[in-house]
Amino acid sequence: MDRGFNPRTWVARTGAARPRWARAHIEVFGADRVVLLAAGIGTQAPRRFNDGRLVAAACFGELVTLDPTGTVYFRGGSRVTLGALFHAWGQRLTASRVGSFGGSRVRVYVNGRERDGNPRQVPLTAGAEIVLEVGPPVPPHTHFTFPPKPSTGLR
């Protein structure tokens, strides 16, 4: 088992319908730099990639990334948060730190509106555009145009 893999997983019972995947778009800015979310967050090895995109994995958790575009897929009906995403990614998220960037307050925007409180508790909701910033302000996007859902990778 991959020691870095720690999200909760979903296991199908015989005859059980699989839940649909929802998605949110996450943008991270630290010290005036764009931080890419890695492909394969929330999956367990062995993994197979094609041109930087995850096309297969041994196991998928409640939330996953297939490529470094910031699109996070999560099981419909699940209650996942930014804290769960950063935990699965193995990166820090606190009121003053995003990954290795810190020193000032982390600002979180959901669909263009600033959100107060603990950034780890911000829920991922279907279609949301979530921007995290630490350091100089970057004008947050208010929406994201999602590409068509992938035909491979998620099961």
PDB file of C-alpha atoms in Angstrom:
ATOM      1  CA  MET A   1       0.000   0.000   0.000  1.00  0.00           C
ATOM      2  CA  ASP A   2       1.215   3.499  -0.865  1.00  0.00           C
ATOM      3  CA  ARG A   3       2.013   5.199   2.473  1.00  0.00           C
ATOM      4  CA  GLY A   4       0.900   8.576   1.088  1.00  0.00           C
ATOM      5  CA  PHE A   5      -2.576   7.273   0.247  1.00  0.00           C
ATOM      6  CA  ASN A   6      -5.001   8.085   3.026  1.00  0.00           C
ATOM      7  CA  PRO A   7      -8.438   9.247   1.795  1.00  0.00           C
ATOM      8  CA  ARG A   8     -11.530   7.261   2.641  1.00  0.00           C
ATOM      9  CA  THR A   9     -12.451   4.932  -0.193  1.00  0.00           C
ATOM     10  CA  TRP A  10     -15.791   3.890  -1.581  1.00  0.00           C
ATOM     11  CA  VAL A  11     -16.389   0.171  -1.972  1.00  0.00           C
ATOM     12  CA  ALA A  12     -19.264  -1.073  -4.111  1.00  0.00           C
ATOM     13  CA  ARG A  13     -21.555  -3.758  -2.780  1.00  0.00           C
ATOM     14  CA  THR A  14     -22.768  -6.311  -5.289  1.00  0.00           C
ATOM     15  CA  GLY A  15     -25.656  -4.777  -7.188  1.00  0.00           C
ATOM     16  CA  ALA A  16     -25.149  -1.325  -5.645  1.00  0.00           C
ATOM     17  CA  ALA A  17     -25.282   1.637  -8.001  1.00  0.00           C
ATOM     18  CA  ARG A  18     -22.130   3.707  -8.079  1.00  0.00           C
ATOM     19  CA  PRO A  19     -22.622   7.354  -7.145  1.00  0.00           C
ATOM     20  CA  ARG A  20     -22.015   9.947  -9.857  1.00  0.00           C
ATOM     21  CA  TRP A  21     -18.949  12.133  -9.701  1.00  0.00           C
ATOM     22  CA  ALA A  22     -19.341  15.867  -9.117  1.00  0.00           C
ATOM     23  CA  ARG A  23     -16.527  18.338  -9.651  1.00  0.00           C
ATOM     24  CA  ALA A  24     -15.193  21.641  -8.381  1.00  0.00           C
ATOM     25  CA  HIS A  25     -12.338  23.766  -9.687  1.00  0.00           C
ATOM     26  CA  ILE A  26      -9.589  24.732  -7.240  1.00  0.00           C
ATOM     27  CA  GLU A  27      -6.989  27.448  -7.888  1.00  0.00           C
ATOM     28  CA  VAL A  28      -4.092  28.001  -5.496  1.00  0.00           C
ATOM     29  CA  PHE A  29      -1.833  31.061  -5.452  1.00  0.00           C
ATOM     30  CA  GLY A  30       1.172  31.381  -3.129  1.00  0.00           C
ATOM     31  CA  ALA A  31       3.566  34.340  -3.062  1.00  0.00           C
ATOM     32  CA  ASP A  32       2.320  35.522  -6.479  1.00  0.00           C
ATOM     33  CA  ARG A  33       2.806  32.059  -8.013  1.00  0.00           C
ATOM     34  CA  VAL A  34       0.319  29.558  -9.399  1.00  0.00           C
ATOM     35  CA  VAL A  35       0.388  26.246  -7.520  1.00  0.00           C
ATOM     36  CA  LEU A  36      -0.720  23.228  -9.559  1.00  0.00           C
ATOM     37  CA  LEU A  37      -2.705  20.411  -7.967  1.00  0.00           C
ATOM     38  CA  ALA A  38      -0.961  17.176  -8.881  1.00  0.00           C
ATOM     39  CA  ALA A  39      -2.629  14.536 -11.038  1.00  0.00           C
ATOM     40  CA  GLY A  40      -3.566  11.426  -9.074  1.00  0.00           C
ATOM     41  CA  ILE A  41      -4.459  12.999  -5.710  1.00  0.00           C
ATOM     42  CA  GLY A  42      -6.756  10.589  -3.852  1.00  0.00           C
ATOM     43  CA  THR A  43      -5.742   7.497  -5.811  1.00  0.00           C
ATOM     44  CA  GLN A  44      -3.703   4.456  -4.917  1.00  0.00           C
ATOM     45  CA  ALA A  45      -0.853   2.916  -6.908  1.00  0.00           C
ATOM     46  CA  PRO A  46      -0.360   1.352  -9.293  1.00  0.00           C
ATOM     47  CA  ARG A  47      -1.381   4.302 -11.463  1.00  0.00           C
ATOM     48  CA  ARG A  48      -1.201   4.747 -15.211  1.00  0.00           C
ATOM     49  CA  PHE A  49      -0.808   8.164 -16.849  1.00  0.00           C
ATOM     50  CA  ASN A  50      -1.130   9.215 -20.476  1.00  0.00           C
ATOM     51  CA  ASP A  51       0.290  12.661 -21.373  1.00  0.00           C
ATOM     52  CA  GLY A  52       0.170  13.742 -17.700  1.00  0.00           C
ATOM     53  CA  ARG A  53      -3.445  12.615 -17.227  1.00  0.00           C
ATOM     54  CA  LEU A  54      -4.389   9.771 -14.886  1.00  0.00           C
ATOM     55  CA  VAL A  55      -6.155   7.049 -16.883  1.00  0.00           C
ATOM     56  CA  ALA A  56      -6.135   4.204 -14.345  1.00  0.00           C
ATOM     57  CA  ALA A  57      -5.455   3.564 -10.664  1.00  0.00           C
ATOM     58  CA  ALA A  58      -5.847   0.634  -8.297  1.00  0.00           C
ATOM     59  CA  CYS A  59      -8.236   2.563  -6.066  1.00  0.00           C
ATOM     60  CA  PHE A  60     -10.068   5.892  -6.100  1.00  0.00           C
ATOM     61  CA  GLY A  61     -10.887   7.780  -2.903  1.00  0.00           C
ATOM     62  CA  GLU A  62     -13.808  10.110  -2.219  1.00  0.00           C
ATOM     63  CA  LEU A  63     -12.035  12.873  -4.106  1.00  0.00           C
ATOM     64  CA  VAL A  64      -9.497  12.656  -6.920  1.00  0.00           C
ATOM     65  CA  THR A  65      -7.615  14.700  -9.485  1.00  0.00           C
ATOM     66  CA  LEU A  66      -7.019  13.282 -12.932  1.00  0.00           C
ATOM     67  CA  ASP A  67      -4.731  16.015 -14.252  1.00  0.00           C
ATOM     68  CA  PRO A  68      -3.045  19.206 -13.012  1.00  0.00           C
ATOM     69  CA  THR A  69      -5.857  21.554 -14.170  1.00  0.00           C
ATOM     70  CA  GLY A  70      -7.332  22.080 -10.697  1.00  0.00           C
ATOM     71  CA  THR A  71     -10.471  20.054 -11.390  1.00  0.00           C
ATOM     72  CA  VAL A  72     -11.290  17.916  -8.359  1.00  0.00           C
ATOM     73  CA  TYR A  73     -13.780  15.080  -8.777  1.00  0.00           C
ATOM     74  CA  PHE A  74     -15.704  13.893  -5.748  1.00  0.00           C
ATOM     75  CA  ARG A  75     -18.456  11.395  -5.217  1.00  0.00           C
ATOM     76  CA  GLY A  76     -21.885  12.974  -5.491  1.00  0.00           C
ATOM     77  CA  GLY A  77     -23.576  13.219  -2.125  1.00  0.00           C
ATOM     78  CA  SER A  78     -20.311  13.036  -0.183  1.00  0.00           C
ATOM     79  CA  ARG A  79     -19.308  15.798   2.209  1.00  0.00           C
ATOM     80  CA  VAL A  80     -15.743  16.636   1.286  1.00  0.00           C
ATOM     81  CA  THR A  81     -13.815  19.759   2.209  1.00  0.00           C
ATOM     82  CA  LEU A  82     -10.657  21.592   1.246  1.00  0.00           C
ATOM     83  CA  GLY A  83      -9.134  20.006   4.359  1.00  0.00           C
ATOM     84  CA  ALA A  84      -9.830  16.524   2.953  1.00  0.00           C
ATOM     85  CA  LEU A  85      -8.320  17.530  -0.403  1.00  0.00           C
ATOM     86  CA  PHE A  86      -5.114  18.858   1.169  1.00  0.00           C
ATOM     87  CA  HIS A  87      -4.902  15.816   3.458  1.00  0.00           C
ATOM     88  CA  ALA A  88      -5.177  13.447   0.469  1.00  0.00           C
ATOM     89  CA  TRP A  89      -2.573  15.568  -1.349  1.00  0.00           C
ATOM     90  CA  GLY A  90      -0.204  15.495   1.635  1.00  0.00           C
ATOM     91  CA  GLN A  91       0.012  19.307   1.786  1.00  0.00           C
ATOM     92  CA  ARG A  92      -0.603  21.701   4.683  1.00  0.00           C
ATOM     93  CA  LEU A  93      -3.628  23.977   4.797  1.00  0.00           C
ATOM     94  CA  THR A  94      -4.028  26.281   7.794  1.00  0.00           C
ATOM     95  CA  ALA A  95      -5.257  29.826   8.394  1.00  0.00           C
ATOM     96  CA  SER A  96      -1.753  31.067   7.472  1.00  0.00           C
ATOM     97  CA  ARG A  97      -0.295  28.364   5.184  1.00  0.00           C
ATOM     98  CA  VAL A  98      -1.074  26.712   1.843  1.00  0.00           C
ATOM     99  CA  GLY A  99       1.432  23.946   1.119  1.00  0.00           C
ATOM    100  CA  SER A 100       4.882  25.498   1.525  1.00  0.00           C
ATOM    101  CA  PHE A 101       3.591  29.085   1.226  1.00  0.00           C
ATOM    102  CA  GLY A 102       2.771  31.037   4.352  1.00  0.00           C
ATOM    103  CA  GLY A 103       3.359  34.051   6.484  1.00  0.00           C
ATOM    104  CA  SER A 104       0.064  35.850   5.988  1.00  0.00           C
ATOM    105  CA  ARG A 105      -3.632  35.059   6.198  1.00  0.00           C
ATOM    106  CA  VAL A 106      -4.968  32.531   3.701  1.00  0.00           C
ATOM    107  CA  ARG A 107      -7.825  34.048   1.727  1.00  0.00           C
ATOM    108  CA  VAL A 108     -10.495  31.746   0.314  1.00  0.00           C
ATOM    109  CA  TYR A 109     -12.960  32.740  -2.401  1.00  0.00           C
ATOM    110  CA  VAL A 110     -15.917  30.620  -3.468  1.00  0.00           C
ATOM    111  CA  ASN A 111     -17.425  31.683  -6.801  1.00  0.00           C
ATOM    112  CA  GLY A 112     -15.706  35.070  -6.416  1.00  0.00           C
ATOM    113  CA  ARG A 113     -16.884  35.834  -2.874  1.00  0.00           C
ATOM    114  CA  GLU A 114     -14.485  35.835   0.054  1.00  0.00           C
ATOM    115  CA  ARG A 115     -15.231  33.186   2.648  1.00  0.00           C
ATOM    116  CA  ASP A 116     -14.298  33.735   6.296  1.00  0.00           C
ATOM    117  CA  GLY A 117     -13.343  31.025   8.753  1.00  0.00           C
ATOM    118  CA  ASN A 118     -11.142  27.958   8.703  1.00  0.00           C
ATOM    119  CA  PRO A 119     -10.093  27.186   5.105  1.00  0.00           C
ATOM    120  CA  ARG A 120      -9.987  23.440   5.893  1.00  0.00           C
ATOM    121  CA  GLN A 121     -13.741  23.465   6.520  1.00  0.00           C
ATOM    122  CA  VAL A 122     -14.765  24.953   3.164  1.00  0.00           C
ATOM    123  CA  PRO A 123     -16.946  22.318   1.457  1.00  0.00           C
ATOM    124  CA  LEU A 124     -16.400  21.228  -2.123  1.00  0.00           C
ATOM    125  CA  THR A 125     -19.698  21.655  -3.950  1.00  0.00           C
ATOM    126  CA  ALA A 126     -20.635  20.713  -7.497  1.00  0.00           C
ATOM    127  CA  GLY A 127     -19.593  23.378  -9.999  1.00  0.00           C
ATOM    128  CA  ALA A 128     -17.807  25.585  -7.454  1.00  0.00           C
ATOM    129  CA  GLU A 129     -14.828  27.774  -8.367  1.00  0.00           C
ATOM    130  CA  ILE A 130     -12.635  27.934  -5.241  1.00  0.00           C
ATOM    131  CA  VAL A 131      -9.550  30.151  -5.049  1.00  0.00           C
ATOM    132  CA  LEU A 132      -7.000  30.034  -2.216  1.00  0.00           C
ATOM    133  CA  GLU A 133      -4.437  32.808  -1.878  1.00  0.00           C
ATOM    134  CA  VAL A 134      -1.575  33.506   0.467  1.00  0.00           C
ATOM    135  CA  GLY A 135       0.659  36.501  -0.179  1.00  0.00           C
ATOM    136  CA  PRO A 136      -0.108  39.317  -2.629  1.00  0.00           C
ATOM    137  CA  PRO A 137      -3.751  39.380  -3.738  1.00  0.00           C
ATOM    138  CA  VAL A 138      -4.688  37.906  -7.109  1.00  0.00           C
ATOM    139  CA  PRO A 139      -8.135  38.830  -8.487  1.00  0.00           C
ATOM    140  CA  PRO A 140     -10.161  35.610  -7.985  1.00  0.00           C
ATOM    141  CA  HIS A 141     -12.113  34.050 -10.813  1.00  0.00           C
ATOM    142  CA  THR A 142     -15.869  33.867 -10.258  1.00  0.00           C
ATOM    143  CA  HIS A 143     -16.512  30.786 -12.381  1.00  0.00           C
ATOM    144  CA  PHE A 144     -14.838  28.034 -14.390  1.00  0.00           C
ATOM    145  CA  THR A 145     -15.970  26.434 -17.625  1.00  0.00           C
ATOM    146  CA  PHE A 146     -15.564  22.721 -17.091  1.00  0.00           C
ATOM    147  CA  PRO A 147     -14.531  20.561 -20.034  1.00  0.00           C
ATOM    148  CA  PRO A 148     -16.686  17.534 -20.879  1.00  0.00           C
ATOM    149  CA  LYS A 149     -16.482  14.813 -18.230  1.00  0.00           C
ATOM    150  CA  PRO A 150     -13.761  12.252 -18.971  1.00  0.00           C
ATOM    151  CA  SER A 151     -14.751   8.936 -20.419  1.00  0.00           C
ATOM    152  CA  THR A 152     -11.794   7.173 -18.787  1.00  0.00           C
ATOM    153  CA  GLY A 153     -10.052   7.326 -15.435  1.00  0.00           C
ATOM    154  CA  LEU A 154     -13.020   7.410 -13.038  1.00  0.00           C
ATOM    155  CA  ARG A 155     -14.934   4.311 -12.180  1.00  0.00           C
TER     156      ARG A 155
END
